[in-house]
Amino acid sequence: MDEKIEAKLSAPPSKQNLRRDAITERVLEVGFVRIDTLVDELDVSRMTVHRDLDALEARGVLRKSRGVVTAVASSLFEASTDYRLRQQSAEKRAIANLAFDLIEPGEAIVLDDFTTGLNLAELLRQKEPLTVITN
């Protein structure tokens, strides 16, 4: 597995990432949020919120406009792998472990680009020989 992806899977989320996840979830929950509201709810500076929003906008997750932040029309799950990697990580590991138990050495399996599959991919070396097909 790629070392960068492996590091992301095993590293605890930073305060910055937790805050950005909270912003994203809040905006998705109600459709739009005033930036002043985020400053109050997160108890951080306006500049911190703007930096977080700039990063989320650059990744295509949210859009800033005239004191308001809105969700981008495209799906969040398509836009942000970093966000998806951090969501329900314990559940994804549990699913990967269950799927791993179904795989026998010598089989061929197909993995899509879903984040649960990354957890499964970490385990696959234990089932060699194995053919893995992916996009």
CSV table of C-alpha atoms in Angstrom, one decimal:
chain,number,residue,atom,x,y,z
A,1,MET,CA,0.0,0.0,0.0
A,2,ASP,CA,1.1,3.6,-0.7
A,3,GLU,CA,3.0,4.9,2.4
A,4,LYS,CA,1.1,8.2,2.4
A,5,ILE,CA,-2.3,6.4,2.4
A,6,GLU,CA,-1.1,4.1,5.1
A,7,ALA,CA,0.0,7.0,7.2
A,8,LYS,CA,-3.4,8.7,6.8
A,9,LEU,CA,-5.2,5.6,7.9
A,10,SER,CA,-3.1,5.1,11.0
A,11,ALA,CA,-2.7,8.7,12.1
A,12,PRO,CA,-5.1,10.2,14.6
A,13,PRO,CA,-7.0,13.2,13.1
A,14,SER,CA,-5.5,16.6,13.9
A,15,LYS,CA,-7.5,19.4,15.6
A,16,GLN,CA,-7.5,21.1,12.2
A,17,ASN,CA,-9.0,18.0,10.5
A,18,LEU,CA,-11.6,17.5,13.3
A,19,ARG,CA,-12.6,21.2,13.0
A,20,ARG,CA,-12.8,20.9,9.2
A,21,ASP,CA,-14.9,17.8,9.5
A,22,ALA,CA,-17.2,19.6,12.0
A,23,ILE,CA,-17.6,22.5,9.5
A,24,THR,CA,-18.4,20.2,6.7
A,25,GLU,CA,-20.9,18.2,8.7
A,26,ARG,CA,-22.6,21.4,9.9
A,27,VAL,CA,-22.9,22.8,6.4
A,28,LEU,CA,-24.2,19.5,4.9
A,29,GLU,CA,-26.7,19.2,7.8
A,30,VAL,CA,-28.4,22.6,7.0
A,31,GLY,CA,-27.3,23.5,3.5
A,32,PHE,CA,-25.5,26.8,4.4
A,33,VAL,CA,-24.0,28.4,7.5
A,34,ARG,CA,-23.0,32.0,8.2
A,35,ILE,CA,-19.2,32.3,8.8
A,36,ASP,CA,-19.9,34.3,12.0
A,37,THR,CA,-21.9,31.3,13.2
A,38,LEU,CA,-19.0,29.0,12.6
A,39,VAL,CA,-16.7,31.3,14.5
A,40,ASP,CA,-19.1,31.3,17.5
A,41,GLU,CA,-19.8,27.5,17.4
A,42,LEU,CA,-16.1,26.5,17.0
A,43,ASP,CA,-14.8,29.2,19.4
A,44,VAL,CA,-11.9,30.0,17.1
A,45,SER,CA,-10.8,33.1,15.3
A,46,ARG,CA,-12.4,34.4,12.1
A,47,MET,CA,-9.1,33.9,10.3
A,48,THR,CA,-8.9,30.2,11.5
A,49,VAL,CA,-12.4,29.6,10.0
A,50,HIS,CA,-11.5,31.4,6.8
A,51,ARG,CA,-8.3,29.3,6.5
A,52,ASP,CA,-10.3,26.1,7.0
A,53,LEU,CA,-12.9,27.2,4.5
A,54,ASP,CA,-10.3,28.1,2.0
A,55,ALA,CA,-8.8,24.6,2.3
A,56,LEU,CA,-12.2,22.9,2.1
A,57,GLU,CA,-13.1,25.1,-0.9
A,58,ALA,CA,-9.8,24.2,-2.7
A,59,ARG,CA,-10.7,20.5,-2.2
A,60,GLY,CA,-14.1,21.1,-3.7
A,61,VAL,CA,-16.1,20.3,-0.6
A,62,LEU,CA,-17.6,23.7,0.3
A,63,ARG,CA,-18.0,27.1,-1.3
A,64,LYS,CA,-17.5,30.5,0.5
A,65,SER,CA,-19.5,33.5,-0.6
A,66,ARG,CA,-20.3,36.8,1.1
A,67,GLY,CA,-20.1,35.7,4.7
A,68,VAL,CA,-21.8,32.4,4.0
A,69,VAL,CA,-20.5,28.9,3.3
A,70,THR,CA,-22.6,26.4,1.3
A,71,ALA,CA,-22.2,22.8,0.2
A,72,VAL,CA,-20.9,22.2,-3.3
A,73,ALA,CA,-23.5,20.6,-5.6
A,74,SER,CA,-21.3,17.6,-6.2
A,75,SER,CA,-21.3,14.9,-3.6
A,76,LEU,CA,-19.0,15.3,-0.6
A,77,PHE,CA,-18.1,11.7,-0.8
A,78,GLU,CA,-16.7,12.2,-4.4
A,79,ALA,CA,-14.9,15.4,-3.5
A,80,SER,CA,-12.9,14.5,-0.4
A,81,THR,CA,-11.1,11.3,0.2
A,82,ASP,CA,-9.4,12.7,3.3
A,83,TYR,CA,-12.8,13.3,4.8
A,84,ARG,CA,-14.1,9.9,3.9
A,85,LEU,CA,-11.0,8.2,5.3
A,86,ARG,CA,-11.8,9.6,8.7
A,87,GLN,CA,-15.5,8.7,8.8
A,88,GLN,CA,-16.6,5.6,10.6
A,89,SER,CA,-13.0,4.2,10.6
A,90,ALA,CA,-13.7,1.6,13.3
A,91,GLU,CA,-16.7,0.3,11.3
A,92,LYS,CA,-14.6,0.2,8.1
A,93,ARG,CA,-11.9,-1.8,9.8
A,94,ALA,CA,-14.5,-4.3,11.1
A,95,ILE,CA,-16.0,-4.7,7.6
A,96,ALA,CA,-12.6,-5.2,6.1
A,97,ASN,CA,-11.8,-7.9,8.7
A,98,LEU,CA,-15.1,-9.7,7.9
A,99,ALA,CA,-14.4,-9.5,4.2
A,100,PHE,CA,-10.8,-10.7,4.7
A,101,ASP,CA,-12.1,-13.8,6.4
A,102,LEU,CA,-14.0,-14.7,3.2
A,103,ILE,CA,-10.9,-14.5,1.0
A,104,GLU,CA,-8.8,-17.7,0.3
A,105,PRO,CA,-5.3,-17.8,-1.1
A,106,GLY,CA,-5.2,-18.2,-4.8
A,107,GLU,CA,-8.4,-16.3,-5.4
A,108,ALA,CA,-8.9,-13.2,-7.5
A,109,ILE,CA,-10.7,-10.2,-6.0
A,110,VAL,CA,-11.8,-6.8,-7.3
A,111,LEU,CA,-11.4,-3.7,-5.1
A,112,ASP,CA,-13.1,-0.4,-6.1
A,113,ASP,CA,-11.9,3.0,-4.9
A,114,PHE,CA,-14.0,2.9,-1.7
A,115,THR,CA,-12.2,3.8,1.5
A,116,THR,CA,-13.2,0.6,3.3
A,117,GLY,CA,-11.2,-1.2,0.6
A,118,LEU,CA,-8.1,0.6,1.8
A,119,ASN,CA,-8.5,-1.2,5.1
A,120,LEU,CA,-8.9,-4.5,3.4
A,121,ALA,CA,-5.9,-3.9,1.1
A,122,GLU,CA,-3.7,-3.5,4.1
A,123,LEU,CA,-4.6,-7.1,5.1
A,124,LEU,CA,-4.2,-8.8,1.7
A,125,ARG,CA,-0.5,-9.7,2.0
A,126,GLN,CA,-1.5,-12.3,4.5
A,127,LYS,CA,-3.5,-14.2,1.8
A,128,GLU,CA,-0.8,-14.6,-0.8
A,129,PRO,CA,-0.9,-15.8,-3.5
A,130,LEU,CA,-3.8,-13.5,-4.5
A,131,THR,CA,-4.8,-11.6,-7.6
A,132,VAL,CA,-6.2,-8.1,-6.9
A,133,ILE,CA,-7.9,-6.1,-9.6
A,134,THR,CA,-8.5,-2.4,-9.0
A,135,ASN,CA,-9.0,0.8,-10.8
